[in-house]
Amino acid sequence: MATNGHPSSAPDGYVIKILNGEIVRAPYVPARKKPGQEEEEEAGATLRLGPDFHDAHALSVSEARLIVEKTEEVRKKTGKKLRETENLLKMQTYMDTFARFRSLGTLNQIETLLANYASVGMDSFEMAQLVSLACVEAEEAKTLIPSLSDKISDEDLTNLCEQISQQRQFMDDA
């Protein structure tokens, strides 16, 4: 018999346990399996984002803003209003504040620019972070995105950051 609240197995698939001072017989429910030692996800010196991100295209804040904006336009045209939840409004405020680029043309030019760097092994996540953070030089980029350290030279990264900044400058001048 069980003591101190620890269940005792019965041969018929039930357990006997003490609950509130009484002995009760209840169906056996196995404890949830603890997840195995899964690799911890992190965006550190080694990029480990987990299986959900292996084939996913990461979006910059600017791309996400543009997608939400276009979705709203399409829904308005079809008469389906986007449900404005508190989370959606907060997300839109965040994207409006931090989106570095606002036009599809500029984002397409940046996408083309970044495609040239995919061959050095840069991940979609790293590229999206470069666009969102708008780093000015290699040291800043490698501090904020440590996984870039072994993938691209400081000279190439500084050049890439400058080219992205030029797109932003061009956008501000227009």
mmCIF file with all atom_site columns, C-alpha atoms in Angstrom:
data_model
loop_
_atom_site.group_PDB
_atom_site.id
_atom_site.type_symbol
_atom_site.label_atom_id
_atom_site.label_alt_id
_atom_site.label_comp_id
_atom_site.label_asym_id
_atom_site.label_entity_id
_atom_site.label_seq_id
_atom_site.pdbx_PDB_ins_code
_atom_site.Cartn_x
_atom_site.Cartn_y
_atom_site.Cartn_z
_atom_site.occupancy
_atom_site.B_iso_or_equiv
_atom_site.pdbx_formal_charge
_atom_site.auth_seq_id
_atom_site.auth_comp_id
_atom_site.auth_asym_id
_atom_site.auth_atom_id
_atom_site.pdbx_PDB_model_num
ATOM 1   C CA . MET A 1 1   ? 0.000   0.000  0.000   1.00 0.00 ? 1   MET A CA 1
ATOM 2   C CA . ALA A 1 2   ? 1.104   3.569  -0.576  1.00 0.00 ? 2   ALA A CA 1
ATOM 3   C CA . THR A 1 3   ? 2.349   5.808  2.159   1.00 0.00 ? 3   THR A CA 1
ATOM 4   C CA . ASN A 1 4   ? 3.129   9.500  2.270   1.00 0.00 ? 4   ASN A CA 1
ATOM 5   C CA . GLY A 1 5   ? 1.036   10.182 -0.826  1.00 0.00 ? 5   GLY A CA 1
ATOM 6   C CA . HIS A 1 6   ? 3.131   8.008  -3.140  1.00 0.00 ? 6   HIS A CA 1
ATOM 7   C CA . PRO A 1 7   ? 0.984   5.858  -5.424  1.00 0.00 ? 7   PRO A CA 1
ATOM 8   C CA . SER A 1 8   ? 1.163   2.117  -5.450  1.00 0.00 ? 8   SER A CA 1
ATOM 9   C CA . SER A 1 9   ? 0.421   0.232  -8.657  1.00 0.00 ? 9   SER A CA 1
ATOM 10  C CA . ALA A 1 10  ? -2.486  -2.140 -8.765  1.00 0.00 ? 10  ALA A CA 1
ATOM 11  C CA . PRO A 1 11  ? -2.466  -5.057 -11.236 1.00 0.00 ? 11  PRO A CA 1
ATOM 12  C CA . ASP A 1 12  ? -5.618  -3.838 -13.023 1.00 0.00 ? 12  ASP A CA 1
ATOM 13  C CA . GLY A 1 13  ? -4.165  -0.545 -14.345 1.00 0.00 ? 13  GLY A CA 1
ATOM 14  C CA . TYR A 1 14  ? -5.294  1.501  -11.392 1.00 0.00 ? 14  TYR A CA 1
ATOM 15  C CA . VAL A 1 15  ? -3.223  3.107  -8.697  1.00 0.00 ? 15  VAL A CA 1
ATOM 16  C CA . ILE A 1 16  ? -3.929  3.340  -5.045  1.00 0.00 ? 16  ILE A CA 1
ATOM 17  C CA . LYS A 1 17  ? -2.891  6.549  -3.368  1.00 0.00 ? 17  LYS A CA 1
ATOM 18  C CA . ILE A 1 18  ? -3.621  8.593  -0.314  1.00 0.00 ? 18  ILE A CA 1
ATOM 19  C CA . LEU A 1 19  ? -5.526  11.770 -1.110  1.00 0.00 ? 19  LEU A CA 1
ATOM 20  C CA . ASN A 1 20  ? -6.620  14.118 1.690   1.00 0.00 ? 20  ASN A CA 1
ATOM 21  C CA . GLY A 1 21  ? -6.068  11.382 4.240   1.00 0.00 ? 21  GLY A CA 1
ATOM 22  C CA . GLU A 1 22  ? -8.190  8.824  2.363   1.00 0.00 ? 22  GLU A CA 1
ATOM 23  C CA . ILE A 1 23  ? -7.071  5.828  0.365   1.00 0.00 ? 23  ILE A CA 1
ATOM 24  C CA . VAL A 1 24  ? -8.392  6.133  -3.187  1.00 0.00 ? 24  VAL A CA 1
ATOM 25  C CA . ARG A 1 25  ? -8.189  3.971  -6.263  1.00 0.00 ? 25  ARG A CA 1
ATOM 26  C CA . ALA A 1 26  ? -7.744  5.932  -9.515  1.00 0.00 ? 26  ALA A CA 1
ATOM 27  C CA . PRO A 1 27  ? -6.839  5.112  -13.119 1.00 0.00 ? 27  PRO A CA 1
ATOM 28  C CA . TYR A 1 28  ? -3.119  5.146  -13.726 1.00 0.00 ? 28  TYR A CA 1
ATOM 29  C CA . VAL A 1 29  ? -2.019  8.213  -15.692 1.00 0.00 ? 29  VAL A CA 1
ATOM 30  C CA . PRO A 1 30  ? 1.659   8.102  -16.560 1.00 0.00 ? 30  PRO A CA 1
ATOM 31  C CA . ALA A 1 31  ? 3.642   11.234 -15.926 1.00 0.00 ? 31  ALA A CA 1
ATOM 32  C CA . ARG A 1 32  ? 4.417   13.313 -18.974 1.00 0.00 ? 32  ARG A CA 1
ATOM 33  C CA . LYS A 1 33  ? 7.710   12.392 -20.473 1.00 0.00 ? 33  LYS A CA 1
ATOM 34  C CA . LYS A 1 34  ? 10.367  14.916 -19.794 1.00 0.00 ? 34  LYS A CA 1
ATOM 35  C CA . PRO A 1 35  ? 11.845  16.209 -23.002 1.00 0.00 ? 35  PRO A CA 1
ATOM 36  C CA . GLY A 1 36  ? 15.207  14.698 -23.749 1.00 0.00 ? 36  GLY A CA 1
ATOM 37  C CA . GLN A 1 37  ? 18.290  16.761 -23.616 1.00 0.00 ? 37  GLN A CA 1
ATOM 38  C CA . GLU A 1 38  ? 17.320  18.973 -26.490 1.00 0.00 ? 38  GLU A CA 1
ATOM 39  C CA . GLU A 1 39  ? 19.771  21.385 -27.950 1.00 0.00 ? 39  GLU A CA 1
ATOM 40  C CA . GLU A 1 40  ? 19.175  24.782 -26.433 1.00 0.00 ? 40  GLU A CA 1
ATOM 41  C CA . GLU A 1 41  ? 18.173  27.397 -28.962 1.00 0.00 ? 41  GLU A CA 1
ATOM 42  C CA . GLU A 1 42  ? 20.265  30.531 -29.086 1.00 0.00 ? 42  GLU A CA 1
ATOM 43  C CA . ALA A 1 43  ? 21.498  33.203 -31.421 1.00 0.00 ? 43  ALA A CA 1
ATOM 44  C CA . GLY A 1 44  ? 25.013  33.370 -30.011 1.00 0.00 ? 44  GLY A CA 1
ATOM 45  C CA . ALA A 1 45  ? 28.450  32.705 -31.455 1.00 0.00 ? 45  ALA A CA 1
ATOM 46  C CA . THR A 1 46  ? 27.051  29.478 -32.889 1.00 0.00 ? 46  THR A CA 1
ATOM 47  C CA . LEU A 1 47  ? 23.615  29.965 -34.368 1.00 0.00 ? 47  LEU A CA 1
ATOM 48  C CA . ARG A 1 48  ? 21.255  27.306 -32.952 1.00 0.00 ? 48  ARG A CA 1
ATOM 49  C CA . LEU A 1 49  ? 17.670  28.264 -33.666 1.00 0.00 ? 49  LEU A CA 1
ATOM 50  C CA . GLY A 1 50  ? 16.062  24.827 -33.576 1.00 0.00 ? 50  GLY A CA 1
ATOM 51  C CA . PRO A 1 51  ? 14.357  22.673 -36.198 1.00 0.00 ? 51  PRO A CA 1
ATOM 52  C CA . ASP A 1 52  ? 11.481  25.097 -36.811 1.00 0.00 ? 52  ASP A CA 1
ATOM 53  C CA . PHE A 1 53  ? 13.904  27.585 -38.334 1.00 0.00 ? 53  PHE A CA 1
ATOM 54  C CA . HIS A 1 54  ? 15.986  25.296 -40.573 1.00 0.00 ? 54  HIS A CA 1
ATOM 55  C CA . ASP A 1 55  ? 14.088  26.048 -43.767 1.00 0.00 ? 55  ASP A CA 1
ATOM 56  C CA . ALA A 1 56  ? 12.278  29.184 -42.618 1.00 0.00 ? 56  ALA A CA 1
ATOM 57  C CA . HIS A 1 57  ? 12.876  32.605 -44.107 1.00 0.00 ? 57  HIS A CA 1
ATOM 58  C CA . ALA A 1 58  ? 13.492  35.113 -41.326 1.00 0.00 ? 58  ALA A CA 1
ATOM 59  C CA . LEU A 1 59  ? 11.926  38.536 -41.744 1.00 0.00 ? 59  LEU A CA 1
ATOM 60  C CA . SER A 1 60  ? 13.419  41.860 -40.825 1.00 0.00 ? 60  SER A CA 1
ATOM 61  C CA . VAL A 1 61  ? 11.212  44.274 -38.923 1.00 0.00 ? 61  VAL A CA 1
ATOM 62  C CA . SER A 1 62  ? 10.830  46.250 -42.168 1.00 0.00 ? 62  SER A CA 1
ATOM 63  C CA . GLU A 1 63  ? 9.669   43.176 -44.112 1.00 0.00 ? 63  GLU A CA 1
ATOM 64  C CA . ALA A 1 64  ? 7.209   42.197 -41.382 1.00 0.00 ? 64  ALA A CA 1
ATOM 65  C CA . ARG A 1 65  ? 5.799   45.738 -41.332 1.00 0.00 ? 65  ARG A CA 1
ATOM 66  C CA . LEU A 1 66  ? 5.318   45.708 -45.093 1.00 0.00 ? 66  LEU A CA 1
ATOM 67  C CA . ILE A 1 67  ? 3.566   42.307 -44.996 1.00 0.00 ? 67  ILE A CA 1
ATOM 68  C CA . VAL A 1 68  ? 1.142   43.417 -42.272 1.00 0.00 ? 68  VAL A CA 1
ATOM 69  C CA . GLU A 1 69  ? 0.503   46.677 -44.127 1.00 0.00 ? 69  GLU A CA 1
ATOM 70  C CA . LYS A 1 70  ? -0.252  44.860 -47.413 1.00 0.00 ? 70  LYS A CA 1
ATOM 71  C CA . THR A 1 71  ? -2.462  42.342 -45.605 1.00 0.00 ? 71  THR A CA 1
ATOM 72  C CA . GLU A 1 72  ? -4.492  45.207 -44.155 1.00 0.00 ? 72  GLU A CA 1
ATOM 73  C CA . GLU A 1 73  ? -4.856  46.778 -47.621 1.00 0.00 ? 73  GLU A CA 1
ATOM 74  C CA . VAL A 1 74  ? -6.070  43.523 -49.175 1.00 0.00 ? 74  VAL A CA 1
ATOM 75  C CA . ARG A 1 75  ? -8.545  42.917 -46.351 1.00 0.00 ? 75  ARG A CA 1
ATOM 76  C CA . LYS A 1 76  ? -9.938  46.439 -46.648 1.00 0.00 ? 76  LYS A CA 1
ATOM 77  C CA . LYS A 1 77  ? -10.447 45.967 -50.407 1.00 0.00 ? 77  LYS A CA 1
ATOM 78  C CA . THR A 1 78  ? -12.300 42.696 -49.851 1.00 0.00 ? 78  THR A CA 1
ATOM 79  C CA . GLY A 1 79  ? -14.333 44.121 -46.978 1.00 0.00 ? 79  GLY A CA 1
ATOM 80  C CA . LYS A 1 80  ? -12.724 41.902 -44.358 1.00 0.00 ? 80  LYS A CA 1
ATOM 81  C CA . LYS A 1 81  ? -11.402 44.007 -41.541 1.00 0.00 ? 81  LYS A CA 1
ATOM 82  C CA . LEU A 1 82  ? -8.286  42.883 -39.702 1.00 0.00 ? 82  LEU A CA 1
ATOM 83  C CA . ARG A 1 83  ? -9.244  42.231 -36.094 1.00 0.00 ? 83  ARG A CA 1
ATOM 84  C CA . GLU A 1 84  ? -7.399  44.868 -34.102 1.00 0.00 ? 84  GLU A CA 1
ATOM 85  C CA . THR A 1 85  ? -6.274  43.112 -30.957 1.00 0.00 ? 85  THR A CA 1
ATOM 86  C CA . GLU A 1 86  ? -4.062  44.709 -28.347 1.00 0.00 ? 86  GLU A CA 1
ATOM 87  C CA . ASN A 1 87  ? -1.152  42.536 -29.499 1.00 0.00 ? 87  ASN A CA 1
ATOM 88  C CA . LEU A 1 88  ? -1.611  43.568 -33.129 1.00 0.00 ? 88  LEU A CA 1
ATOM 89  C CA . LEU A 1 89  ? -1.689  47.252 -32.205 1.00 0.00 ? 89  LEU A CA 1
ATOM 90  C CA . LYS A 1 90  ? 1.447   46.902 -30.065 1.00 0.00 ? 90  LYS A CA 1
ATOM 91  C CA . MET A 1 91  ? 3.191   44.995 -32.847 1.00 0.00 ? 91  MET A CA 1
ATOM 92  C CA . GLN A 1 92  ? 2.259   47.665 -35.404 1.00 0.00 ? 92  GLN A CA 1
ATOM 93  C CA . THR A 1 93  ? 3.528   50.425 -33.122 1.00 0.00 ? 93  THR A CA 1
ATOM 94  C CA . TYR A 1 94  ? 6.798   48.533 -32.670 1.00 0.00 ? 94  TYR A CA 1
ATOM 95  C CA . MET A 1 95  ? 7.203   47.937 -36.406 1.00 0.00 ? 95  MET A CA 1
ATOM 96  C CA . ASP A 1 96  ? 6.375   51.558 -37.258 1.00 0.00 ? 96  ASP A CA 1
ATOM 97  C CA . THR A 1 97  ? 8.981   52.710 -34.754 1.00 0.00 ? 97  THR A CA 1
ATOM 98  C CA . PHE A 1 98  ? 11.802  50.327 -35.676 1.00 0.00 ? 98  PHE A CA 1
ATOM 99  C CA . ALA A 1 99  ? 11.335  49.553 -39.384 1.00 0.00 ? 99  ALA A CA 1
ATOM 100 C CA . ARG A 1 100 ? 14.401  51.005 -41.089 1.00 0.00 ? 100 ARG A CA 1
ATOM 101 C CA . PHE A 1 101 ? 13.066  50.684 -44.629 1.00 0.00 ? 101 PHE A CA 1
ATOM 102 C CA . ARG A 1 102 ? 9.527   51.425 -45.733 1.00 0.00 ? 102 ARG A CA 1
ATOM 103 C CA . SER A 1 103 ? 9.301   50.672 -49.446 1.00 0.00 ? 103 SER A CA 1
ATOM 104 C CA . LEU A 1 104 ? 9.130   47.362 -51.271 1.00 0.00 ? 104 LEU A CA 1
ATOM 105 C CA . GLY A 1 105 ? 11.644  48.611 -53.841 1.00 0.00 ? 105 GLY A CA 1
ATOM 106 C CA . THR A 1 106 ? 14.248  49.365 -51.194 1.00 0.00 ? 106 THR A CA 1
ATOM 107 C CA . LEU A 1 107 ? 13.691  46.002 -49.507 1.00 0.00 ? 107 LEU A CA 1
ATOM 108 C CA . ASN A 1 108 ? 14.049  44.234 -52.870 1.00 0.00 ? 108 ASN A CA 1
ATOM 109 C CA . GLN A 1 109 ? 17.367  46.018 -53.480 1.00 0.00 ? 109 GLN A CA 1
ATOM 110 C CA . ILE A 1 110 ? 18.597  45.000 -50.035 1.00 0.00 ? 110 ILE A CA 1
ATOM 111 C CA . GLU A 1 111 ? 17.427  41.412 -50.637 1.00 0.00 ? 111 GLU A CA 1
ATOM 112 C CA . THR A 1 112 ? 19.445  41.342 -53.881 1.00 0.00 ? 112 THR A CA 1
ATOM 113 C CA . LEU A 1 113 ? 22.452  42.760 -52.060 1.00 0.00 ? 113 LEU A CA 1
ATOM 114 C CA . LEU A 1 114 ? 22.191  40.144 -49.301 1.00 0.00 ? 114 LEU A CA 1
ATOM 115 C CA . ALA A 1 115 ? 21.780  37.296 -51.806 1.00 0.00 ? 115 ALA A CA 1
ATOM 116 C CA . ASN A 1 116 ? 25.398  37.902 -52.817 1.00 0.00 ? 116 ASN A CA 1
ATOM 117 C CA . TYR A 1 117 ? 26.442  37.085 -49.253 1.00 0.00 ? 117 TYR A CA 1
ATOM 118 C CA . ALA A 1 118 ? 24.447  33.872 -48.885 1.00 0.00 ? 118 ALA A CA 1
ATOM 119 C CA . SER A 1 119 ? 27.371  32.006 -50.449 1.00 0.00 ? 119 SER A CA 1
ATOM 120 C CA . VAL A 1 120 ? 29.585  32.806 -47.435 1.00 0.00 ? 120 VAL A CA 1
ATOM 121 C CA . GLY A 1 121 ? 27.158  30.841 -45.267 1.00 0.00 ? 121 GLY A CA 1
ATOM 122 C CA . MET A 1 122 ? 25.135  33.678 -43.787 1.00 0.00 ? 122 MET A CA 1
ATOM 123 C CA . ASP A 1 123 ? 21.823  32.448 -42.436 1.00 0.00 ? 123 ASP A CA 1
ATOM 124 C CA . SER A 1 124 ? 18.487  34.078 -43.254 1.00 0.00 ? 124 SER A CA 1
ATOM 125 C CA . PHE A 1 125 ? 18.192  35.056 -39.581 1.00 0.00 ? 125 PHE A CA 1
ATOM 126 C CA . GLU A 1 126 ? 21.554  36.846 -39.653 1.00 0.00 ? 126 GLU A CA 1
ATOM 127 C CA . MET A 1 127 ? 20.628  38.731 -42.808 1.00 0.00 ? 127 MET A CA 1
ATOM 128 C CA . ALA A 1 128 ? 17.300  39.818 -41.322 1.00 0.00 ? 128 ALA A CA 1
ATOM 129 C CA . GLN A 1 129 ? 19.093  41.002 -38.189 1.00 0.00 ? 129 GLN A CA 1
ATOM 130 C CA . LEU A 1 130 ? 21.556  43.045 -40.244 1.00 0.00 ? 130 LEU A CA 1
ATOM 131 C CA . VAL A 1 131 ? 18.653  44.804 -41.953 1.00 0.00 ? 131 VAL A CA 1
ATOM 132 C CA . SER A 1 132 ? 16.702  45.338 -38.721 1.00 0.00 ? 132 SER A CA 1
ATOM 133 C CA . LEU A 1 133 ? 19.662  46.555 -36.685 1.00 0.00 ? 133 LEU A CA 1
ATOM 134 C CA . ALA A 1 134 ? 21.184  48.684 -39.482 1.00 0.00 ? 134 ALA A CA 1
ATOM 135 C CA . CYS A 1 135 ? 24.699  48.296 -38.122 1.00 0.00 ? 135 CYS A CA 1
ATOM 136 C CA . VAL A 1 136 ? 27.251  50.871 -39.244 1.00 0.00 ? 136 VAL A CA 1
ATOM 137 C CA . GLU A 1 137 ? 30.438  48.804 -39.070 1.00 0.00 ? 137 GLU A CA 1
ATOM 138 C CA . ALA A 1 138 ? 31.650  45.219 -38.720 1.00 0.00 ? 138 ALA A CA 1
ATOM 139 C CA . GLU A 1 139 ? 32.527  45.460 -35.026 1.00 0.00 ? 139 GLU A CA 1
ATOM 140 C CA . GLU A 1 140 ? 29.000  46.593 -34.151 1.00 0.00 ? 140 GLU A CA 1
ATOM 141 C CA . ALA A 1 141 ? 27.440  43.889 -36.346 1.00 0.00 ? 141 ALA A CA 1
ATOM 142 C CA . LYS A 1 142 ? 29.580  41.119 -34.855 1.00 0.00 ? 142 LYS A CA 1
ATOM 143 C CA . THR A 1 143 ? 28.820  42.323 -31.330 1.00 0.00 ? 143 THR A CA 1
ATOM 144 C CA . LEU A 1 144 ? 25.071  42.287 -31.956 1.00 0.00 ? 144 LEU A CA 1
ATOM 145 C CA . ILE A 1 145 ? 25.123  39.166 -34.170 1.00 0.00 ? 145 ILE A CA 1
ATOM 146 C CA . PRO A 1 146 ? 28.009  37.045 -32.795 1.00 0.00 ? 146 PRO A CA 1
ATOM 147 C CA . SER A 1 147 ? 27.412  34.169 -35.229 1.00 0.00 ? 147 SER A CA 1
ATOM 148 C CA . LEU A 1 148 ? 28.781  36.371 -38.043 1.00 0.00 ? 148 LEU A CA 1
ATOM 149 C CA . SER A 1 149 ? 32.293  36.301 -36.557 1.00 0.00 ? 149 SER A CA 1
ATOM 150 C CA . ASP A 1 150 ? 33.507  33.232 -38.442 1.00 0.00 ? 150 ASP A CA 1
ATOM 151 C CA . LYS A 1 151 ? 31.433  33.689 -41.600 1.00 0.00 ? 151 LYS A CA 1
ATOM 152 C CA . ILE A 1 152 ? 32.503  36.981 -43.113 1.00 0.00 ? 152 ILE A CA 1
ATOM 153 C CA . SER A 1 153 ? 35.585  39.174 -42.949 1.00 0.00 ? 153 SER A CA 1
ATOM 154 C CA . ASP A 1 154 ? 35.444  42.530 -41.197 1.00 0.00 ? 154 ASP A CA 1
ATOM 155 C CA . GLU A 1 155 ? 36.135  44.284 -44.490 1.00 0.00 ? 155 GLU A CA 1
ATOM 156 C CA . ASP A 1 156 ? 33.278  42.531 -46.312 1.00 0.00 ? 156 ASP A CA 1
ATOM 157 C CA . LEU A 1 157 ? 30.907  43.030 -43.390 1.00 0.00 ? 157 LEU A CA 1
ATOM 158 C CA . THR A 1 158 ? 31.736  46.737 -43.143 1.00 0.00 ? 158 THR A CA 1
ATOM 159 C CA . ASN A 1 159 ? 31.140  47.017 -46.897 1.00 0.00 ? 159 ASN A CA 1
ATOM 160 C CA . LEU A 1 160 ? 27.770  45.256 -46.542 1.00 0.00 ? 160 LEU A CA 1
ATOM 161 C CA . CYS A 1 161 ? 26.753  47.480 -43.621 1.00 0.00 ? 161 CYS A CA 1
ATOM 162 C CA . GLU A 1 162 ? 27.694  50.575 -45.625 1.00 0.00 ? 162 GLU A CA 1
ATOM 163 C CA . GLN A 1 163 ? 25.669  49.398 -48.627 1.00 0.00 ? 163 GLN A CA 1
ATOM 164 C CA . ILE A 1 164 ? 22.624  48.784 -46.413 1.00 0.00 ? 164 ILE A CA 1
ATOM 165 C CA . SER A 1 165 ? 23.101  52.224 -44.815 1.00 0.00 ? 165 SER A CA 1
ATOM 166 C CA . GLN A 1 166 ? 23.277  53.807 -48.273 1.00 0.00 ? 166 GLN A CA 1
ATOM 167 C CA . GLN A 1 167 ? 19.864  52.320 -49.055 1.00 0.00 ? 167 GLN A CA 1
ATOM 168 C CA . ARG A 1 168 ? 18.534  53.909 -45.890 1.00 0.00 ? 168 ARG A CA 1
ATOM 169 C CA . GLN A 1 169 ? 20.200  57.222 -46.739 1.00 0.00 ? 169 GLN A CA 1
ATOM 170 C CA . PHE A 1 170 ? 18.701  57.097 -50.229 1.00 0.00 ? 170 PHE A CA 1
ATOM 171 C CA . MET A 1 171 ? 15.292  56.406 -48.717 1.00 0.00 ? 171 MET A CA 1
ATOM 172 C CA . ASP A 1 172 ? 15.632  59.355 -46.297 1.00 0.00 ? 172 ASP A CA 1
ATOM 173 C CA . ASP A 1 173 ? 16.617  61.678 -49.170 1.00 0.00 ? 173 ASP A CA 1
ATOM 174 C CA . ALA A 1 174 ? 13.662  60.650 -51.323 1.00 0.00 ? 174 ALA A CA 1
#
